[in-house]
Short mmCIF file of C-alpha atoms and ligand atoms in Angstrom, two decimals:
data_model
loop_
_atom_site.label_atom_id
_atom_site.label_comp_id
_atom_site.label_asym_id
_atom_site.label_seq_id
_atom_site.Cartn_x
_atom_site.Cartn_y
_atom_site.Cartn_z
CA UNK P 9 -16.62 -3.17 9.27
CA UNK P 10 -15.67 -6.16 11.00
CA UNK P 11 -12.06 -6.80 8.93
CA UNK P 12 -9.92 -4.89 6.43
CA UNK P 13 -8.43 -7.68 4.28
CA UNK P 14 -8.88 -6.72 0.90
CA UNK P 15 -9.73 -3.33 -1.07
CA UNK P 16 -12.48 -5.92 -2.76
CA UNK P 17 -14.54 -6.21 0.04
CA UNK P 18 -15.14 -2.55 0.30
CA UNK P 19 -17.81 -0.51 -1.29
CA UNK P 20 -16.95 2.60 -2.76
CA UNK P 21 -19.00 4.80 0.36
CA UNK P 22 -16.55 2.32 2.38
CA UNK P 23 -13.78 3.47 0.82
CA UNK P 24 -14.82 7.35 0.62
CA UNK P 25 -16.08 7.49 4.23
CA UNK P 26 -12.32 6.16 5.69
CA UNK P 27 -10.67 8.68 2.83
CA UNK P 28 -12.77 11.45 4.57
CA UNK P 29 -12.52 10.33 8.27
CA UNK P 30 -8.68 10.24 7.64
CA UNK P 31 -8.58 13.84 5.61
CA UNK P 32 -10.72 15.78 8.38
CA UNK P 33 -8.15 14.00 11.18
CA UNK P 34 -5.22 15.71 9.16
CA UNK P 35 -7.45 19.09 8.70
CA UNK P 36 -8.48 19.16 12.45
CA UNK P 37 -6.32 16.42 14.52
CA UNK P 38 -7.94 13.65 16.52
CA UNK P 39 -8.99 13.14 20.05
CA UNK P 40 -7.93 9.46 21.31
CA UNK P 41 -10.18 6.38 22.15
CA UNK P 42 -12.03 6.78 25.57
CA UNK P 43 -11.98 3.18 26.25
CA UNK P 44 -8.39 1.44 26.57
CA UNK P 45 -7.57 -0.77 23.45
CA UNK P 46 -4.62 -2.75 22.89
CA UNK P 47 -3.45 -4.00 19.19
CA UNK P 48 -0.40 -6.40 18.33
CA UNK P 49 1.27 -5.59 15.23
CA UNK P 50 2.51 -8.72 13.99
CA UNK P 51 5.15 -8.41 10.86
CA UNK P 52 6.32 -11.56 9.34
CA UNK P 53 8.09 -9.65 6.53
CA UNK P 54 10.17 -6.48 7.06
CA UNK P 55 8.92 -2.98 6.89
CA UNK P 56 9.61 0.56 7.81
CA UNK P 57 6.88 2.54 6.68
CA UNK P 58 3.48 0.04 7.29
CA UNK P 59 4.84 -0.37 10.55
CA UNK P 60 5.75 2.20 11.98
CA UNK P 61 2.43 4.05 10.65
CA UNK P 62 0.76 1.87 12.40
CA UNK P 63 2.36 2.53 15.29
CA UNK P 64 2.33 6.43 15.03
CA UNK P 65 -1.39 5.62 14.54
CA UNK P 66 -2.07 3.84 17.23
CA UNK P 67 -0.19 6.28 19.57
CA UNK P 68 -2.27 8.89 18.38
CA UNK P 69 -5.51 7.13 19.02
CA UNK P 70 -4.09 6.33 22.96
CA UNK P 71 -4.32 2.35 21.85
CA UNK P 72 -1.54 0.33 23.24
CA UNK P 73 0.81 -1.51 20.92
CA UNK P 74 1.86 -4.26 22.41
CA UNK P 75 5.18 -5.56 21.37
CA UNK P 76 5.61 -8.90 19.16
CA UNK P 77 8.86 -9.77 17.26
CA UNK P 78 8.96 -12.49 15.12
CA UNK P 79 12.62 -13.47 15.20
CA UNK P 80 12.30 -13.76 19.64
CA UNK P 81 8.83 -15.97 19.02
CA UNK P 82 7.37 -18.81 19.38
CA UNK P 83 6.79 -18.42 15.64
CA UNK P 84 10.42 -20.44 15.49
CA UNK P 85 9.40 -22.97 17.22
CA UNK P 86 7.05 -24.29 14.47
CA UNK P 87 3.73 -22.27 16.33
CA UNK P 88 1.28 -21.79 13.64
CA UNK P 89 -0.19 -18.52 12.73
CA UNK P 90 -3.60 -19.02 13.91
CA UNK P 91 -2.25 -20.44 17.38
CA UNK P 92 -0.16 -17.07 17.42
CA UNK P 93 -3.24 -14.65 16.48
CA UNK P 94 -5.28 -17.37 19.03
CA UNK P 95 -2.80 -16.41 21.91
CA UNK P 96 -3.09 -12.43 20.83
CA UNK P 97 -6.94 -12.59 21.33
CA UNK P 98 -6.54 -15.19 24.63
CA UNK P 99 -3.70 -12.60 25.63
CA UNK P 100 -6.72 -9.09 25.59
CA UNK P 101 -5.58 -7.71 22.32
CA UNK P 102 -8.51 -5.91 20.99
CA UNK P 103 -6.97 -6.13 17.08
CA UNK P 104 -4.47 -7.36 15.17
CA UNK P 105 -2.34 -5.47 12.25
CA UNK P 106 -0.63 -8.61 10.28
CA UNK P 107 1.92 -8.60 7.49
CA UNK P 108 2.78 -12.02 6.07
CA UNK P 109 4.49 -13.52 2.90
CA UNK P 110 1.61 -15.85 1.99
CA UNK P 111 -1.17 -14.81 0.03
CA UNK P 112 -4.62 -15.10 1.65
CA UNK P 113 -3.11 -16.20 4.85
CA UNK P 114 -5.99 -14.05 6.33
CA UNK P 115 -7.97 -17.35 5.11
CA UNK P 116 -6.44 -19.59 7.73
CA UNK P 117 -8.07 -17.37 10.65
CA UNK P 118 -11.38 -17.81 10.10
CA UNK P 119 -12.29 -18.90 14.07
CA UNK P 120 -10.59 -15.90 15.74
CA UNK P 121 -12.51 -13.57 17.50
CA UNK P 122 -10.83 -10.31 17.07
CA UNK P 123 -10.94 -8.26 14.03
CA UNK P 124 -7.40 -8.19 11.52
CA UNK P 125 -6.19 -5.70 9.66
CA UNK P 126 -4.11 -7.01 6.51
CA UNK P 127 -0.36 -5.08 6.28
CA UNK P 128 0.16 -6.77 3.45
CA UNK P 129 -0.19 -10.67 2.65
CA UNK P 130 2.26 -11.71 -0.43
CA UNK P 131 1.87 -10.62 -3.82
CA UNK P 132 -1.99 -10.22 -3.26
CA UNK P 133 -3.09 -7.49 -1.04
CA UNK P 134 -1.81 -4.38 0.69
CA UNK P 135 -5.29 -2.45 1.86
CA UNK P 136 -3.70 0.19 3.63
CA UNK P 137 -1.28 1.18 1.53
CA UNK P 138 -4.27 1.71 -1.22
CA UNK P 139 -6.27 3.44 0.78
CA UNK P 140 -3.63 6.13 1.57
CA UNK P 141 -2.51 6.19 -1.93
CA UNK P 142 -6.44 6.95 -2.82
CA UNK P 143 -6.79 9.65 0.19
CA UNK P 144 -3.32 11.45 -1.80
CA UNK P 145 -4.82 11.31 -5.27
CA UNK P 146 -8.36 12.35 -3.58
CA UNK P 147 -6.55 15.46 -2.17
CA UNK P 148 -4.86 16.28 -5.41
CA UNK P 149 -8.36 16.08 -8.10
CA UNK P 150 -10.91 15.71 -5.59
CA UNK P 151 -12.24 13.10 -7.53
CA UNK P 152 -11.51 9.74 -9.08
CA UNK P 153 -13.88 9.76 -12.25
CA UNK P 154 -12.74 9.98 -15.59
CA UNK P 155 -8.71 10.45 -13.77
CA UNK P 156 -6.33 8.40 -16.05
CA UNK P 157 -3.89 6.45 -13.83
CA UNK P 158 -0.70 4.35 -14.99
CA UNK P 159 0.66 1.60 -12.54
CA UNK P 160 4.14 0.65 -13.58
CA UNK P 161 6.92 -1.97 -13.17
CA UNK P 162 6.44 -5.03 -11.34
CA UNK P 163 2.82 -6.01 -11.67
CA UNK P 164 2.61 -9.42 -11.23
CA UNK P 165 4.49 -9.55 -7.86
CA UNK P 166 3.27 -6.44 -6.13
CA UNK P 167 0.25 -6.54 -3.74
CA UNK P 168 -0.20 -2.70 -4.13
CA UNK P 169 -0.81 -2.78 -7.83
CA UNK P 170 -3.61 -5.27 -7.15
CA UNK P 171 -5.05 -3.42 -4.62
CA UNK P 172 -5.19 -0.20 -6.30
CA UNK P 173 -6.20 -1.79 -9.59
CA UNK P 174 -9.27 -3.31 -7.61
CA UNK P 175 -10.25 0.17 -5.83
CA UNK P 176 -9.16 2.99 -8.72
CA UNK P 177 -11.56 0.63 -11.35
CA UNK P 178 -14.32 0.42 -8.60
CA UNK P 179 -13.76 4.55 -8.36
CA UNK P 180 -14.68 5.16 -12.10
CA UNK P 181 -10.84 5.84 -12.67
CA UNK P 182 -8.95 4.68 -16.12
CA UNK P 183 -6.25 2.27 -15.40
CA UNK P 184 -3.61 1.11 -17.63
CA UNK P 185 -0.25 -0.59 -17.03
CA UNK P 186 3.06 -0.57 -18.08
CA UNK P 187 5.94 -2.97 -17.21
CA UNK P 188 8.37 -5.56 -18.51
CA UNK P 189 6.94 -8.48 -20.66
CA UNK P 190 7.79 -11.26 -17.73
CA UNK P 191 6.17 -8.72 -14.78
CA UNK P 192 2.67 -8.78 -16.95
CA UNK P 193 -0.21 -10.27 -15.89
CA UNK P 194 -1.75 -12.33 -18.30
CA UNK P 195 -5.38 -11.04 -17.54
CA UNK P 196 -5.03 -7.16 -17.91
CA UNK P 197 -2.95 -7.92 -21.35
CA UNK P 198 -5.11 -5.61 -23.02
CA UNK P 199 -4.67 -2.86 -20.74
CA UNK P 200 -1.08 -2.56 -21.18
CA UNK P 201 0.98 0.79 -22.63
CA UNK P 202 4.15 1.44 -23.09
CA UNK P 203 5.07 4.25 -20.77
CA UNK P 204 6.19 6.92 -23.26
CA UNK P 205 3.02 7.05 -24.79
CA UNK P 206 0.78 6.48 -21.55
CA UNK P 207 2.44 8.74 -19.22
CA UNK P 208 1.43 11.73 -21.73
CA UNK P 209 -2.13 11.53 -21.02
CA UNK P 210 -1.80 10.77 -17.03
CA UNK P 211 -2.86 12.76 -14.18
CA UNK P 212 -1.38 9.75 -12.08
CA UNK P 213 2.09 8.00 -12.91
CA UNK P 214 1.94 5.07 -9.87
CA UNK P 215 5.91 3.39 -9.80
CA UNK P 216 6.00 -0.34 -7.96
CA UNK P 217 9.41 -1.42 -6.57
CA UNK P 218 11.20 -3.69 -8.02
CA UNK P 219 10.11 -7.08 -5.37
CA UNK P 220 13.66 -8.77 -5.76
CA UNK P 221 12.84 -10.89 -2.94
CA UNK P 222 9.44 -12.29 -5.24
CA UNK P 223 11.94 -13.45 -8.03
CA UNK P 224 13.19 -16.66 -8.48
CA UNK P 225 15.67 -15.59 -10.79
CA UNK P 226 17.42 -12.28 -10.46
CA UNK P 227 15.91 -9.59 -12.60
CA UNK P 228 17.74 -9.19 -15.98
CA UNK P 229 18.07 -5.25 -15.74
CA UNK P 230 20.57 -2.91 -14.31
CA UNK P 231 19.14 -0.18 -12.42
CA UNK P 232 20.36 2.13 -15.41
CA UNK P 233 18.82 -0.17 -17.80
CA UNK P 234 15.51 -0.65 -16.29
CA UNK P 235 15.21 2.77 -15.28
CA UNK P 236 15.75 3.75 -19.20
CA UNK P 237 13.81 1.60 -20.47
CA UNK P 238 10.66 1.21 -17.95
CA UNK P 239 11.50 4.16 -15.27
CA UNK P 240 10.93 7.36 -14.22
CA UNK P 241 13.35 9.83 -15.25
CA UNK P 242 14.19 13.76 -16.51
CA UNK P 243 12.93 13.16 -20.34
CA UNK P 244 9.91 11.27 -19.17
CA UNK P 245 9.08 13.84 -16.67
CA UNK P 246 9.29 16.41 -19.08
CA UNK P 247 6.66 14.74 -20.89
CA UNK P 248 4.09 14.73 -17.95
CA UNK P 249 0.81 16.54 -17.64
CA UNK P 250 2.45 19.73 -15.27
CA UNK P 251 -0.15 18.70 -12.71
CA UNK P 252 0.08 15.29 -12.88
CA UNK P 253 2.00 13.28 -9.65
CA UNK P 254 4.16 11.03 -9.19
CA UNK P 255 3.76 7.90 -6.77
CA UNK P 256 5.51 4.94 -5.21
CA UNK P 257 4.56 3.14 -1.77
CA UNK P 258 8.55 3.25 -1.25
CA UNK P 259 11.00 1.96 -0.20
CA UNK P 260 12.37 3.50 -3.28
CA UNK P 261 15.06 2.02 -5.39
CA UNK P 262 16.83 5.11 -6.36
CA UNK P 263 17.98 5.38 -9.48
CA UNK P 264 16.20 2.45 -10.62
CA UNK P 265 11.92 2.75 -10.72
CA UNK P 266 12.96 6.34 -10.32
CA UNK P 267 16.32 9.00 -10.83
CA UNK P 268 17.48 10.28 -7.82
CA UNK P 269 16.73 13.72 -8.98
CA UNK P 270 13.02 13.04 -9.07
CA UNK P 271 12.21 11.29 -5.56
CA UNK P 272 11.70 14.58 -3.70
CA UNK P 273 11.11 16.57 -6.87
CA UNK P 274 8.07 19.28 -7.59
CA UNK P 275 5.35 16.47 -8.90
CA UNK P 276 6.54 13.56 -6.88
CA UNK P 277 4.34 13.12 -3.77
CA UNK P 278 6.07 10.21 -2.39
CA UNK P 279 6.60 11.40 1.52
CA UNK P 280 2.91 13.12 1.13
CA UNK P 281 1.32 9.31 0.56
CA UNK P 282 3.72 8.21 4.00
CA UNK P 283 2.54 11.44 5.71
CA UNK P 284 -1.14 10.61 4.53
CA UNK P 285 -0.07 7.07 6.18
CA UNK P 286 -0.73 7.44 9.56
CA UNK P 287 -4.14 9.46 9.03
CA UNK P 288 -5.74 6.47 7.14
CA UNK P 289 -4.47 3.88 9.85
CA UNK P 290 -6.23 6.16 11.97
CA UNK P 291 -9.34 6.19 10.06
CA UNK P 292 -9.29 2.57 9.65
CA UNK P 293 -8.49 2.09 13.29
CA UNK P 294 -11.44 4.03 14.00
CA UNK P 295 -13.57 2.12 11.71
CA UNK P 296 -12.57 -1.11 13.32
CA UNK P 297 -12.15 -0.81 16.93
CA UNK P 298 -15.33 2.02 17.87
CA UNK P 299 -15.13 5.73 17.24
CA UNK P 300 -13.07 7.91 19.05
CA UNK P 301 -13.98 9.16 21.85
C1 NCD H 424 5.03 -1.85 -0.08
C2 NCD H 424 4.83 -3.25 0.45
O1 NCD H 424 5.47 -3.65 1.42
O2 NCD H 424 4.02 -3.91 -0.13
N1 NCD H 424 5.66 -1.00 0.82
C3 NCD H 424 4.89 -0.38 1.73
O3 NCD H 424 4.12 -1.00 2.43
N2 NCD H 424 5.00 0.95 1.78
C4 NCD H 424 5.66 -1.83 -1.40
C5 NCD H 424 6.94 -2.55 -1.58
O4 NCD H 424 7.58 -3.03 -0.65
O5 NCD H 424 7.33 -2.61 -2.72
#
């Protein structure tokens, strides 16, 4: 695999072999790179958990992350983000992990000669983050056919609803959606449930943050609004299959996609999918740079 930019590029005995390679690093640890690597992690949007994953990854492997902040730059002084990635590659970085807030910007770096790794690009894909979501559900059934999954809230700005649409469907799972009539997308229409009734039959309740900083206009819910009407809380989880789980790729709006009560409770597996994190970075890092030594 020469790139990881979208879950659509990958086959499903793509997808299963990094799911594996990243469960038998958790089962048995991992034994870093021979060969010195270097990656630069370039984020041009915030984030804790992609980040720092990557990082914890990376470490793990032996690979050197070599510092880039946006904010300190060349970036602000109008430097494009192919002469940026150009510099990385002129520079000896082996890979690059990139986050950015336009979709497809992967598109514009067509000419580089070192592979990417997509953190996240916009509202349209977030690889990484479906790939350890998969590996958690994987390690819950042990299998996706025939599971019935419901993505809720935000669907038409989040890039992790797309990917795991793209790779659960691919995986012989049943996915259906729930969310607010302006956070729809007008292409899965049919596919959409209200949560009451869908979240009775799931194995797999998947909540999406709220993406505030996607709206143009501010979202017309309170937290305790939209959290009554389209959220997780006690009545709805007393309604759940008793060994079904609860996601979210966090950060969390507490209270809001999900009560307070719920984030660490018995069927959430919220800091599982972070913990699973860093073992798929490492099985995609593996994938993309050699094998370990
Ligand atoms: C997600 C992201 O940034 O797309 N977070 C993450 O990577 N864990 C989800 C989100 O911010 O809503």
């Amino acid at each position: 695999m020469d790139n990881l930019l979208s879950m659509e590029h990958l086959s499903e005995a793509d997808i299963m072999r990094i799911i594996k390679r990243a469960l038998d690093f958790k089962e048995n640890g991992v034994q870093p790179f021979e060969e010195k690597k270097y990656i630069a992690n370039l984020f041009f949007e915030n984030s804790t958990r992609t980040k720092t994953s990557f990082e914890m990854a990376e470490a793990k492997l032996g690979i050197s992350s070599i510092p880039f902040d946006v904010n300190f730059s060349s970036v602000s002084k109008g430097e494009t983000l192919y002469d940026t990635c150009k510099t990385m590659e002129a520079l000896g970085c082996d890979g690059l992990v990139i986050r950015h807030s336009e979709n497809k910007y992967y598109e514009q770096l067509v000419g580089l000669g070192i592979p990417v790794i997509n953190g996240g690009d916009g509202s349209g894909s977030h690889p990484t983050q479906s790939l350890l979501d998969l590996m958690t559900i994987y390690e819950q059934f042990g299998t996706f056919k025939g599971l019935d999954v419901v993505i809720a809230g935000d669907i038409i700005h989040s890039r992790v609803a797309h990917s795991n649409q793209q790779a659960l469907e691919k995986l012989g799972a049943n996915v259906v959606f729930s969310a607010p009539p302006e956070w729809q997308e007008a292409h899965q229409g049919d596919a959409y449930r209200v949560l009451d009734e869908a979240l009775a039959e799931a194995d797999v309740i998947m909540l999406l943050r709220v993406q505030h900083e996607r709206h143009d206009i501010r979202a017309r819910f309170t937290k305790d609004d939209y959290n009554r009407l389209y959220g997780m809380n006690m009545k709805r989880y007393d309604r759940m299959k008793k060994n079904a789980i609860i996601m979210h790729p966090a950060p969390v709006n507490r209270g809001m996609e999900i009560s307070e009560e719920l984030v660490e409770g018995e069927q959430s597996v919220i800091f599982r999918q972070m913990k699973n994190g860093v073992f798929v970075r490492m099985s995609v890092l593996t994938e993309i740079l050699g094998s370990a030594g």
